[in-house]
Structures are given as structure tokens and as C-alpha cells.
XYZ file of C-alpha atoms in Angstrom:
690
model
C -16.651 4.703 17.962
C -13.187 5.960 17.793
C -13.633 8.741 15.523
C -17.120 10.110 16.721
C -15.801 9.797 20.120
C -12.626 11.877 19.251
C -14.584 14.629 17.564
C -16.903 15.133 20.565
C -14.099 15.234 23.064
C -12.595 17.737 20.824
C -15.663 19.995 20.883
C -15.676 19.598 24.829
C -12.361 21.264 25.172
C -12.902 24.731 23.837
C -11.812 25.904 27.298
C -11.188 29.588 27.951
C -8.482 30.305 30.428
C -7.823 33.846 31.728
C -4.357 34.327 32.572
C -4.874 35.563 36.041
C -6.970 32.469 36.834
C -4.128 29.942 35.758
C -2.781 29.983 39.267
C -5.672 27.996 40.786
C -9.287 27.264 40.983
C -10.383 29.814 43.679
C -9.564 31.782 46.799
C -8.233 28.739 48.701
C -4.778 28.958 46.623
C -2.122 26.915 48.380
C 0.426 27.043 45.482
C 3.845 28.851 45.586
C 3.913 32.651 45.227
C 3.691 34.419 41.917
C 6.626 34.261 39.406
C 7.387 35.708 36.024
C 5.905 34.620 32.628
C 7.787 31.998 30.539
C 8.884 32.842 27.133
C 9.066 29.723 25.046
C 10.537 29.167 21.590
C 8.415 29.725 18.665
C 8.493 26.244 17.541
C 7.534 24.925 21.093
C 4.384 27.289 21.009
C 3.496 26.294 17.477
C 3.502 22.473 18.473
C 1.403 23.210 21.646
C -0.975 25.372 19.564
C -1.299 22.204 17.228
C -3.155 20.491 19.831
C -5.629 23.012 20.844
C -8.507 20.989 19.581
C -7.734 18.606 22.341
C -6.260 20.814 25.192
C -6.121 24.214 26.295
C -2.566 25.422 26.582
C -1.628 28.154 28.969
C -0.316 31.471 27.400
C 0.801 32.982 30.712
C 1.452 31.991 34.125
C 1.264 33.431 37.677
C 3.322 30.848 39.925
C 6.650 29.407 40.138
C 7.010 25.798 40.462
C 9.366 24.554 43.400
C 12.886 24.469 42.208
C 14.184 20.917 41.598
C 17.630 21.674 40.427
C 19.549 24.577 38.984
C 18.245 24.280 35.464
C 15.716 27.097 34.401
C 13.849 25.651 31.417
C 10.855 25.914 29.072
C 9.649 22.385 30.447
C 9.582 21.328 34.097
C 11.377 18.154 34.990
C 11.309 16.615 38.196
C 14.764 14.935 38.810
C 15.093 11.060 38.886
C 16.321 9.925 42.160
C 19.620 8.101 42.025
C 20.109 7.953 38.214
C 23.585 7.285 37.356
C 25.703 9.173 34.970
C 26.115 6.151 32.633
C 22.271 5.221 32.568
C 21.517 4.649 29.027
C 19.809 7.926 27.775
C 19.335 6.373 24.210
C 17.640 7.379 20.951
C 16.915 5.248 17.887
C 17.775 7.548 14.960
C 17.741 5.036 12.174
C 15.772 7.206 9.578
C 17.937 10.289 9.822
C 19.916 9.448 6.404
C 17.050 8.914 4.268
C 15.223 12.226 5.909
C 17.958 14.210 5.037
C 18.181 12.885 1.319
C 14.456 13.667 1.244
C 15.038 17.229 2.060
C 14.412 17.424 5.861
C 16.557 19.785 7.673
C 17.397 19.706 11.322
C 18.035 22.596 13.437
C 19.515 23.441 16.911
C 17.759 25.411 19.689
C 19.157 28.614 18.267
C 17.238 28.104 15.035
C 20.484 27.163 13.193
C 20.800 24.204 10.734
C 22.951 21.558 12.480
C 23.793 17.914 12.455
C 20.949 16.252 14.447
C 23.454 13.891 16.249
C 25.034 17.107 17.736
C 21.763 18.284 18.796
C 20.762 15.017 20.320
C 24.217 14.943 22.176
C 23.485 18.443 23.476
C 20.203 17.540 24.557
C 21.548 14.831 26.893
C 21.476 11.752 24.687
C 24.480 9.451 25.132
C 23.499 6.363 23.087
C 22.259 5.790 19.636
C 20.461 2.794 18.311
C 20.571 1.748 14.741
C 18.628 -0.925 13.106
C 20.231 -3.008 10.464
C 18.642 -5.206 7.704
C 20.610 -7.478 5.552
C 19.389 -6.375 1.975
C 16.305 -3.835 2.045
C 16.291 -3.536 -1.631
C 14.455 -5.433 -4.582
C 16.207 -6.958 -7.631
C 16.472 -3.469 -9.379
C 17.959 -1.947 -6.502
C 14.859 0.103 -5.198
C 14.485 0.416 -1.374
C 11.978 -0.928 0.739
C 11.761 2.304 2.771
C 11.541 2.641 6.484
C 15.128 4.174 6.321
C 16.443 1.517 3.761
C 18.750 0.489 6.885
C 21.518 -1.578 5.554
C 25.062 -1.894 6.792
C 26.431 1.088 4.882
C 23.565 3.180 6.308
C 24.428 2.121 9.859
C 28.097 2.845 9.236
C 27.380 6.506 8.067
C 24.800 7.341 10.722
C 27.135 5.418 13.409
C 30.276 7.462 12.532
C 28.328 10.650 13.079
C 26.948 9.579 16.321
C 30.574 8.389 17.636
C 31.881 11.908 16.366
C 29.590 13.578 19.003
C 30.603 11.268 21.870
C 27.769 9.028 21.782
C 27.928 4.978 22.110
C 25.877 2.991 19.288
C 23.935 -0.057 19.753
C 23.460 -2.036 16.318
C 20.114 -3.602 16.387
C 20.202 -6.751 13.788
C 16.758 -7.614 12.606
C 18.334 -10.613 10.549
C 15.550 -9.672 8.024
C 15.473 -7.563 4.856
C 12.801 -5.414 6.374
C 10.860 -4.833 9.294
C 11.047 -7.714 11.991
C 8.579 -7.704 15.100
C 6.010 -10.006 16.671
C 3.957 -9.783 13.510
C 6.558 -10.843 10.938
C 9.968 -12.287 10.999
C 10.953 -12.971 7.358
C 14.069 -14.411 6.659
C 16.443 -12.424 4.384
C 16.143 -13.367 0.500
C 19.405 -14.604 0.358
C 18.801 -17.072 3.280
C 15.621 -18.498 1.925
C 15.659 -22.355 1.540
C 18.502 -22.861 3.848
C 18.177 -25.357 6.569
C 18.671 -24.247 10.202
C 22.541 -25.089 10.157
C 23.065 -23.194 7.014
C 21.153 -20.393 8.291
C 22.967 -20.459 11.596
C 26.232 -20.203 9.607
C 24.864 -17.383 7.343
C 23.780 -15.263 10.532
C 27.077 -15.795 12.146
C 29.099 -14.627 8.840
C 26.658 -11.652 8.512
C 27.068 -10.416 12.148
C 31.021 -10.993 12.006
C 31.478 -9.122 8.770
C 28.946 -6.475 9.588
C 30.402 -5.668 13.006
C 34.036 -5.803 11.735
C 32.977 -3.338 8.931
C 31.413 -0.850 11.508
C 34.267 -0.916 13.955
C 36.789 -0.495 11.147
C 34.955 2.639 10.088
C 35.408 3.988 13.490
C 31.807 3.467 14.824
C 31.996 3.302 18.788
C 29.753 0.061 19.013
C 28.795 -0.555 22.508
C 26.014 -3.131 22.314
C 24.644 -5.404 19.691
C 20.963 -6.650 19.580
C 20.777 -10.259 18.202
C 17.158 -9.985 16.770
C 14.417 -7.695 17.281
C 11.322 -8.251 19.197
C 11.764 -11.980 18.764
C 8.810 -13.358 20.935
C 7.433 -15.331 17.876
C 10.388 -16.226 15.870
C 13.218 -15.096 14.044
C 14.558 -14.982 10.600
C 11.720 -17.321 9.345
C 12.080 -19.563 12.200
C 9.402 -20.252 14.845
C 10.375 -23.431 16.570
C 12.054 -22.440 19.797
C 15.190 -24.773 19.377
C 15.933 -23.273 15.853
C 15.450 -19.718 17.372
C 17.724 -20.692 20.073
C 20.494 -21.905 17.666
C 20.351 -18.648 15.583
C 20.732 -16.535 18.744
C 23.776 -18.734 19.884
C 25.394 -18.167 16.296
C 24.676 -14.466 16.695
C 26.123 -14.034 20.289
C 29.344 -16.142 19.312
C 29.884 -13.838 16.440
C 29.738 -10.802 18.539
C 31.829 -12.309 21.217
C 34.576 -13.193 18.833
C 34.489 -9.727 16.985
C 34.578 -8.228 20.695
C 37.793 -10.352 21.527
C 39.342 -9.635 18.147
C 39.047 -5.732 18.527
C 39.632 -5.624 22.229
C 36.373 -4.053 22.534
C 33.709 -4.748 25.417
C 30.444 -5.111 23.528
C 27.316 -5.935 25.361
C 25.034 -8.614 23.696
C 21.135 -7.974 24.125
C 18.175 -10.029 23.142
C 14.959 -8.057 22.539
C 11.320 -9.130 23.447
C 8.118 -7.152 23.503
C 4.446 -7.545 24.640
C 5.334 -7.344 28.491
C 1.652 -7.508 29.422
C 2.244 -11.129 28.838
C 4.635 -11.607 31.604
C 4.649 -15.506 31.552
C 5.554 -15.665 27.904
C 8.460 -13.239 28.354
C 9.521 -15.024 31.566
C 9.470 -18.465 29.697
C 11.689 -17.060 26.804
C 14.363 -15.868 29.257
C 14.211 -19.033 30.961
C 14.895 -20.984 27.876
C 17.833 -18.772 27.116
C 19.198 -19.711 30.725
C 18.550 -23.226 30.213
C 20.006 -23.300 26.730
C 23.183 -21.414 27.858
C 22.937 -18.676 25.397
C 25.813 -16.339 25.672
C 24.485 -12.797 26.293
C 24.416 -9.861 28.662
C 21.116 -7.982 28.940
C 17.478 -8.211 28.014
C 15.884 -5.438 26.050
C 11.999 -4.844 26.376
C 9.780 -2.823 24.424
C 7.390 -0.638 26.443
C 5.164 1.831 24.874
C 2.769 3.138 27.714
C -0.060 3.576 25.172
C 0.057 -0.053 24.336
C 1.820 -2.115 26.823
C 0.155 -1.708 30.132
C 1.023 0.360 33.333
C 4.448 1.468 34.316
C 4.022 -0.572 37.323
C 3.671 -3.766 35.277
C 6.856 -2.825 33.442
C 8.704 -2.434 36.670
C 7.634 -5.824 37.883
C 8.689 -7.374 34.587
C 12.024 -5.651 34.909
C 12.608 -6.579 38.454
C 11.271 -10.272 37.830
C 13.959 -10.844 35.139
C 16.836 -9.316 36.931
C 15.952 -11.317 40.287
C 15.123 -14.450 38.610
C 18.047 -14.807 36.003
C 20.547 -12.377 37.284
C 20.818 -10.364 34.083
C 20.609 -6.634 33.159
C 17.584 -5.421 31.752
C 16.935 -2.095 29.723
C 13.941 -0.511 27.787
C 14.835 -1.005 24.147
C 11.977 1.060 22.808
C 9.646 3.568 24.089
C 7.688 6.884 22.958
C 5.066 9.244 23.135
C 3.410 12.093 21.306
C 3.646 15.886 21.491
C 0.713 16.535 19.342
C -2.053 14.763 17.672
C -1.593 16.500 14.317
C -0.340 14.358 11.453
C 2.681 15.931 9.476
C 2.350 14.187 6.157
C -0.961 12.990 5.479
C -0.392 9.303 6.064
C -1.813 8.780 9.467
C -0.341 8.247 12.968
C 0.160 5.287 15.047
C -0.687 7.255 18.141
C -3.977 9.044 16.858
C -5.152 11.344 19.608
C -7.322 11.524 22.578
C -8.657 8.052 22.634
C -4.996 6.527 22.626
C -3.408 9.122 25.269
C -2.542 7.891 28.607
C -4.607 9.804 31.410
C -2.410 12.601 32.758
C -0.287 12.792 29.878
C -1.716 15.307 27.183
C -0.519 15.516 23.727
C 1.789 18.562 24.451
C 5.555 19.176 24.623
C 5.407 19.120 28.430
C 3.044 16.060 28.250
C 5.627 13.980 26.245
C 8.384 15.304 28.557
C 6.481 14.206 31.570
C 6.147 10.799 30.145
C 9.444 10.167 29.125
C 10.863 11.418 32.440
C 8.317 9.051 34.087
C 9.478 6.089 31.890
C 13.088 6.656 32.771
C 12.282 7.037 36.478
C 10.153 3.757 36.670
C 12.911 1.906 34.723
C 15.822 3.286 37.132
C 13.669 2.658 40.133
C 13.305 -1.094 38.804
C 16.995 -1.388 38.370
C 17.067 -1.270 34.438
C 20.387 0.073 33.111
C 18.704 2.223 30.411
C 16.027 3.467 28.129
C 15.999 3.978 24.176
C 13.384 6.371 22.923
C 12.179 4.989 19.389
C 12.711 7.144 16.397
C 12.535 10.611 17.959
C 14.161 12.038 14.694
C 11.635 10.660 12.110
C 9.868 13.733 10.813
C 7.387 14.127 8.095
C 8.586 14.679 4.268
C 6.429 17.229 2.362
C 2.980 18.749 3.497
C 0.216 17.026 4.986
C -1.932 18.155 2.098
C 0.411 17.108 -0.507
C 1.034 13.692 -2.388
C 4.604 12.795 -0.723
C 4.732 9.188 -2.094
C 7.217 10.039 -4.827
C 9.585 11.036 -2.479
C 8.919 8.368 -0.020
C 9.325 5.886 -2.903
C 12.471 7.488 -4.173
C 14.418 7.859 -0.830
C 12.755 5.473 1.530
C 11.738 7.962 3.955
C 8.214 6.438 4.627
C 7.317 3.502 6.461
C 7.411 1.194 3.463
C 7.618 1.748 -0.246
C 5.677 -0.247 -2.787
C 8.804 -2.068 -3.727
C 8.715 -4.031 -0.504
C 5.382 -5.737 -1.535
C 6.832 -8.859 -3.085
C 9.082 -9.397 0.137
C 6.360 -8.535 2.623
C 3.089 -8.887 1.040
C 0.869 -9.225 3.917
C 1.945 -6.140 5.700
C 4.246 -3.722 4.028
C 2.674 -4.650 0.599
C -0.701 -3.546 1.905
C -0.074 -0.507 3.945
C 3.080 1.300 2.439
C 3.068 5.018 2.731
C 4.575 7.788 4.806
C 5.727 8.186 8.440
C 3.367 7.262 11.292
C 5.617 8.455 13.933
C 6.160 11.960 13.273
C 3.960 13.402 16.000
C 6.106 11.329 18.602
C 9.450 12.911 17.356
C 11.625 15.477 19.626
C 11.356 17.887 16.718
C 8.494 19.722 15.068
C 7.370 19.212 11.615
C 9.824 21.753 10.365
C 13.012 20.189 12.029
C 13.362 22.333 15.127
C 13.903 20.805 18.518
C 11.227 20.753 20.879
C 12.070 21.624 24.663
C 10.984 18.176 25.552
C 14.365 16.769 24.104
C 16.100 18.441 26.866
C 14.617 15.988 29.364
C 17.533 13.701 28.802
C 19.940 16.011 30.274
C 17.573 17.196 33.061
C 16.828 13.802 34.200
C 19.428 13.975 37.003
C 19.304 17.738 37.975
C 15.802 18.305 37.154
C 14.567 21.390 35.590
C 12.634 24.329 37.068
C 10.036 26.410 35.248
C 7.283 28.763 36.339
C 4.263 26.671 37.298
C 1.842 26.802 34.277
C -1.380 24.725 33.359
C -0.346 22.419 30.481
C -3.800 21.133 29.692
C -7.426 21.007 30.911
C -8.633 17.771 29.584
C -12.172 17.921 27.930
C -15.283 17.096 29.755
C -17.410 14.397 27.610
C -20.716 12.778 29.014
C -22.617 10.161 27.294
C -26.161 9.797 28.375
C -28.498 7.116 26.814
C -31.870 8.363 25.551
C -34.251 8.921 28.342
C -31.454 8.969 30.774
C -30.723 11.811 33.131
C -27.597 14.166 32.487
C -25.121 14.509 35.205
C -22.044 16.525 34.488
C -19.232 16.552 37.016
C -19.142 18.959 39.859
C -15.282 19.026 39.518
C -12.991 19.175 36.354
C -9.214 18.258 36.226
C -6.507 20.712 35.606
C -2.989 19.159 34.506
C 0.034 21.439 35.203
C 3.515 21.211 33.866
C 4.470 19.919 37.517
C 2.131 16.996 38.014
C 2.323 17.375 42.023
C 0.399 20.596 41.263
C -2.531 18.785 39.365
C -5.737 19.457 41.145
C -9.662 19.594 40.621
C -11.553 22.732 40.243
C -15.142 23.196 41.091
C -17.618 24.012 38.241
C -20.981 25.598 37.706
C -22.811 24.558 34.785
C -25.349 26.885 32.936
C -28.945 25.682 34.109
C -30.688 27.105 31.153
C -28.355 25.037 28.683
C -28.772 22.029 30.805
C -32.654 22.400 30.853
C -32.435 22.802 27.059
C -31.105 19.260 26.393
C -33.644 16.987 25.147
C -33.037 13.455 26.420
C -35.652 11.871 24.364
C -33.864 11.873 21.089
C -30.285 11.653 20.186
C -28.174 14.726 19.822
C -25.026 16.536 20.800
C -25.230 19.508 23.162
C -22.640 22.227 24.499
C -23.125 23.286 28.093
C -20.962 26.199 29.513
C -19.459 25.947 32.989
C -17.551 28.556 35.023
C -14.860 27.656 37.504
C -14.704 29.360 40.783
C -11.935 31.752 39.569
C -14.090 32.861 36.795
C -12.858 30.968 33.711
C -15.209 29.204 31.502
C -15.348 25.471 30.605
C -17.471 23.879 27.698
C -18.832 20.438 28.272
C -20.307 18.335 25.622
C -23.144 16.143 26.211
C -24.132 13.207 23.813
C -27.372 11.839 24.231
C -26.771 8.342 22.756
C -29.241 6.493 20.809
C -29.532 2.738 21.030
C -27.524 0.948 18.169
C -29.891 -1.853 16.873
C -27.203 -3.581 14.948
C -26.215 -6.899 16.322
C -22.488 -7.382 16.974
C -21.899 -3.990 15.064
C -18.023 -3.991 15.331
C -17.346 -7.687 14.926
C -16.017 -8.042 18.441
C -18.115 -11.015 19.483
C -17.059 -14.525 18.086
C -20.533 -15.125 16.854
C -20.916 -13.571 13.556
C -24.013 -15.666 12.532
C -26.179 -12.479 12.177
C -23.915 -11.335 9.440
C -24.180 -12.717 5.947
C -21.267 -12.612 3.552
C -21.990 -13.083 -0.054
C -19.130 -13.324 -2.742
C -18.835 -13.795 -6.434
C -15.744 -16.198 -7.438
C -14.317 -19.384 -5.975
C -12.619 -18.022 -2.999
C -13.833 -15.633 -0.418
C -11.536 -12.429 -0.146
C -13.091 -11.285 3.172
C -12.628 -12.339 6.737
C -13.128 -11.095 10.135
C -9.429 -9.513 10.843
C -8.237 -9.065 14.337
C -5.780 -6.273 14.193
C -6.382 -3.280 16.331
C -4.516 -1.031 13.949
C -7.096 -1.740 11.207
C -10.217 -1.549 13.267
C -12.260 1.601 13.825
C -12.794 0.578 17.262
C -11.928 -2.530 19.236
C -9.581 -5.101 17.688
C -11.386 -6.635 14.952
C -12.923 -5.496 11.657
C -14.495 -6.773 8.504
C -11.476 -7.312 6.138
C -11.029 -7.640 2.470
C -7.995 -8.269 0.317
C -7.244 -10.366 -2.909
C -3.772 -11.000 -4.538
C -4.771 -11.778 -8.012
C -8.614 -11.701 -8.547
C -11.051 -9.022 -8.885
C -13.244 -8.946 -5.770
C -17.232 -8.586 -5.506
C -18.917 -9.097 -2.222
C -21.358 -7.807 0.326
C -21.803 -8.057 4.114
C -25.401 -7.489 5.268
C -27.689 -7.926 8.442
C -31.502 -8.422 8.349
C -34.009 -7.205 10.693
C -37.809 -8.522 11.064
C -39.427 -6.800 13.751
C -38.126 -3.241 13.990
C -40.375 -0.644 15.414
C -42.076 1.407 12.722
C -40.351 4.758 12.131
C -37.538 6.539 10.592
C -34.030 5.325 10.903
C -30.501 6.473 10.161
C -27.529 4.124 9.240
C -23.990 4.569 9.049
C -20.633 2.541 8.967
C -16.947 3.361 8.802
C -14.146 1.950 6.075
C -10.757 2.554 5.351
C -8.315 1.004 2.811
C -6.305 1.704 -0.371
C -4.659 0.837 -3.697
C -8.194 0.966 -5.129
C -8.785 1.621 -8.843
C -11.080 4.427 -10.254
C -13.545 1.878 -11.462
C -14.207 0.488 -8.054
C -17.674 0.487 -6.540
C -18.230 0.634 -2.906
C -21.619 1.659 -1.242
C -23.684 1.285 2.028
C -27.205 0.234 1.424
C -30.493 -0.179 3.102
C -33.454 -2.107 1.762
C -37.063 -2.003 3.039
C -40.329 -2.701 1.504
C -40.231 0.603 -0.122
C -37.113 -0.072 -2.108
C -33.333 0.258 -1.711
C -31.413 3.555 -0.641
C -27.641 3.662 -1.229
C -24.685 5.860 -0.324
C -21.512 5.400 -2.265
C -17.993 6.101 -0.743
C -14.517 5.365 -1.701
C -11.734 4.296 0.637
C -8.446 6.144 -0.135
C -5.495 5.256 2.189
C -4.704 3.668 5.610
C -6.603 5.175 8.551
C -8.485 7.667 6.326
C -11.873 6.517 7.668
C -14.811 7.068 5.447
C -18.211 7.461 7.131
C -21.055 6.769 4.553
C -24.439 7.622 6.016
C -28.205 7.231 5.048
C -29.894 9.645 7.254
C -33.628 8.875 6.534
C -34.735 5.227 6.302
C -38.562 4.658 6.469
C -39.620 1.283 8.002
C -43.403 0.379 7.932
C -43.482 -3.268 8.343
C -40.562 -3.800 10.875
C -38.341 -5.266 7.902
C -35.017 -3.941 7.062
C -31.741 -5.152 5.401
C -28.600 -2.978 5.876
C -25.138 -3.873 4.409
C -22.068 -2.737 2.473
C -21.217 -3.955 -1.142
C -17.954 -3.724 -2.915
C -16.516 -4.285 -6.500
C -12.782 -3.665 -6.224
C -9.508 -4.465 -7.992
C -6.849 -7.102 -7.106
C -4.530 -5.989 -4.446
C -6.920 -3.268 -3.199
C -7.563 -3.658 0.501
C -9.319 -2.385 3.583
C -11.525 -2.927 6.519
C -15.258 -2.196 7.236
C -16.327 -1.482 11.013
C -18.815 0.009 13.567
C -22.208 -0.283 11.700
C -24.842 1.825 13.429
C -28.560 1.914 13.086
C -30.622 4.220 15.256
C -34.171 5.048 15.250
C -34.705 8.752 15.073
C -38.137 9.375 14.760
C -41.791 8.151 13.980
């Protein structure tokens, strides 16, 4: 279970590192000679400290990393061999305007307030990507949020980017709001059009928008015709219709490019590159249909989209098979697991991290450097980082929804619910990307921003431990506890990563009772003297069948509801599941909901049991009723709870259930209002005693 696992891992990273011991694990130290201590900026230290629950960050160092370039910096960056000066070092900065209107301030490395585009340029960014929606407003002029990215917004931001010498990529979604594999809604003005009419409308919108941007002085160097269009575009799902729309958009860009005497590259954007066959098929269709374009953009998020080796293979395949340019249109990584605005993060924490890349400023820098290096090695023409400037608005403990609603600085506002009822209408709120920005929550740039300018030369920094990943052991009841003999140590320079021998406290190990469930801490000592804390979970058997609904057979679950239609389903959506990909989901557009989901047991061993589950959701009225329940021959026990907002998982628990005759029924029941929504996941039933 995701949250329990995260908490256990957080416990196990109470690692005490002595400053004298940071150089290595013992007497046989083969690292370079000792150097001087690094003084980092306050904001970098603060962001590193915010991840202390997950990693132990070094406060002093005793070695100097091998010099990879003539830069000395607060981060270590290995140079990327053969990267060209014109390699795209891009940043999506679409949210800047609404962030500023919401009160966000951006600073430079000297702590002075400064135009964020100047700071990006000084950090080595040479290309800015801006999404464009047709009409992201309701009939009363209220913005849908997510930046309210219409053409006037792109024009203002594009002019600022141009002023600081950066080219601009215009990312036309051809929608009034977010467009991606999950949704490709046609703009409101295009609803009811046949495909020929829609092609004409897309052609005109593209030409008129580009002309307006160029007339304003925006240095447009690239245009994306569509955004992540694997499954459709502008409400069209038939491949031939999507192809017709692409041709119309590309023709418009070519004509404007000729009229203005400007070389504007045309890109088509796909995602989900783990399905290499689908991407290959889509690009093959472009070639077969003679779509006039220049490059393929691919989304690659290392925590979602597979290994870098696979990304490289896809880039190489498309170039070799179709003779086209390829670039990474979107990527990102976190520098902390903290949530800046109280609305939850897309990249949550330890469970979501990529091995070897901790949630630290250096970890973020290493990840982005390695994505650039892999893309460059594969022959790509560049990489765009997605929304490295989208910061939290307000404090994490405050209700920031009025600001998000007024200025559009959250992911979605409630005003988007009519246009996109199945997604934005359910999950509107703040920014889920604030922990993946290149600025801290107060707007100060992180050292990791400088990775863009260090890519070619590299940057040397005194060798330092970046993180010691936690030691977490899960042992079944009755099993044998086996803590590792070695623990990993991650340095700012990954070539220095090593394992250190550890000796665990024998008395604490002997005190672990493997006959019953529980969580234990065990102290360990490395050869060089510092202590490490391991966490051992003695895991009890979960007696619930298909507890997180991942199996297709759900016959063991009984769903009962009041009314003509069932407001529940088993929804496959990883973002809404507590663990895995599937959760029990509820939602109703117009009607009150009353339902339950339960499972019966007939032959349990007599004894005492505990029951818990997880639930999240939102837009629930004060009169709603939600409860976990357990029914035995002795009566019913309940534990009320209430969901609050997206990703705020509640964990109702009934801690002592007496079963005497083997019979038990467990479940969750709810009464809630129309438009409330949520998911229930990970039921757990353990026998805890006689």
C-alpha cells in the first residue's frame, strides 16, 4: 500500500552522518584527496532539508570530485559529450503570467526580484515552450485555469522570452483546455462541425494566431500541431480525420513561414513511448499520408515512461526509419517530495522516484542531465522541461482556491467543469507540479537550474553525499528477518556511488517478534562510525480477496446501490488509485448517491482482527455520510470518515473485531451528494490475536 510503504520508508531514513565520515565507508578509501566545504545558497539548503524525511543530506564534505570543466558550482554536473551549442535546452513556461497575477515573485541567484525569463536565460535555457488553447473561458469570461493560455497570454510571454534571446515553441492544443491521451476535446466554437469545416477552422486559427504572435515580435522557431495526439485530436478519433487536421495545421504554418520569410519548424507530438509499436505506427501514417512536418516530439517522464534506454531506442528508431528529427517535448523530475500548496503532487515521493535519483536538488540536476545526455546520444535535437516555473500559490496549510479560481493559477478551476466534466470538473484544484520546478516554493532559483548551462562544460563541486536511501525490510509473520550487509550511498557525482558495510544491533534484532505484525527500528553502524536506522515490518497476511481490485474477477465483492443507476465502477486510473492502477470509484452528475461495497467471510479462524481501507475524493457536502464497517454475529462496528480533496487519502480503521464463529462481513458504505466523487482502495483485514 502506497502510503503505508512511504511512511515506513520515511522512518528508515533517520540516518546520522558524521561530517568526517562522508568521504567513504571505511579505511580503504580510494576517492580523491580532501577539498573544501561547499557553501550553498539558503534556498538550496532549505529545499534539500525539506526532503529530510526521505534522505539524509550532507552538511559538510571532505573530498573534491574530479574536475569535469572549468565551472565550480553548488551542484556537480558531468559534461555531455558532443552536445552542440544549438541543442535545444528548452523550458515550458506557460504558467508564468497567472503565477505573477496570483502574487508569485521570481528571484535571481543573488536574491533580487527579476523577470523569470532573464533568470532562465542566465541559467542556460535557450528555448521557451508555450501552450495555446483556443478559448479557455466560460460564457461569463471566467478562466478554466492551468494558465488560461490563450493567444494573448502566449503573445505576452513570448515577447518576454524573445527579449532575453530565447526562441519560442508554440504548442497548439486545438482545444479550449488540456489536451493529452486522456482527452482531446474540440474547442467550443468547433462543436458540431464536420471534418472539412473543422479543418478549415483549424487552418484559420493557426494562421491568424501565428501572424499575431510574429507581428508582436515573438521569435517563433517551432510550432507543435497538436499535443500528445496518440488517441485523437480536437474531438476526432479516426486516424484519417486526425491526419486531415494535421495537414491543415501544417499547411497554415508553412504559409505563414513563407509570408514572413521565417524558418519555423513544424513538430507533431506523441507520448506513451513504452508502446513503441503504436508510436511507430502513428509516424508511419504521417509518412504514408505525406504530412508536411519537420520533427517528432515525444513526452518522456522517467518516473512514468520507462527507462532511458527505451527512450533512446524510440528516438533512434524514428530517425533511422523515417529520416526525421526527434526531440523530447516534455520531461521533468522533483527536487523535493514536499507539497507547496496543499493540493497534492503528481510525483508524490519515495514510491515514485527513480532508483539512484533522490528527491533533492542534486538528484533533480542529475536526472535532467542524464535525460539530456541520453537524448543527445540517440541523435535528438533537444529537450524541453515541462513547467519548471509553476510554483505554489499561497501556503500549503491555507485555502488557496479563491486565488486559483480568480487568476487560473491552479491546474483547473471549477469553471472548467462544463467543458471537461469527466476530468477537470472532478479534480480541479492547485498545482500538482510545484515540487518539480527549478525554483523553491518562494521563487528563488535552485542550483539545478544551472544544469542547462553546464551541459557542455560540466561543473565541478566538492564530492558530497547527496542521499543515503532508506533500508526497509518486509518480513512475513513467522519469517526470518534478514537485513542487508551493505547499504547504498549516493553522491553528487554518481560515479562515486558505493555500498558501505553495516553492522546491525544484535539486541534490537533479537527483540523483533516475528510471530505478530509490527514495525521495528534497528540501529546499524557503518565501518566509518556513522549510524543507520533500518525499519523492519513484520507483515501480517491480508485476508481480503482482491483487496485493491487489480484482478479482473471482482465476484468476491458485492456492490449495492439505491436508485436506477449504479454510481460506481472499478476505474483504471493510476492517479486515483492508492496502489496499483485500479480503484473502486464513485461519481454522479445529477443524483444523490447511496451505495455500499462489501465482502463476506464464512470460515475465518476465531480471534481478533483489524480492518482498514483507504479513500480519497472531494466536493462532498457536510451532510454526506461515509463509514467503514464490520459485521459479526456480535453486531456491527463502524468507523466514520470523510474525503476532502484529491490525493488526501483517509485511512479509516476498526482496530478490534472479535470473530467467534468464522463469519464476518466488511465494507464501506456512503451517502453523498451529486457531483461528489472519489475512490476507495486497499482493503486490509489482519488477524492480530486470539
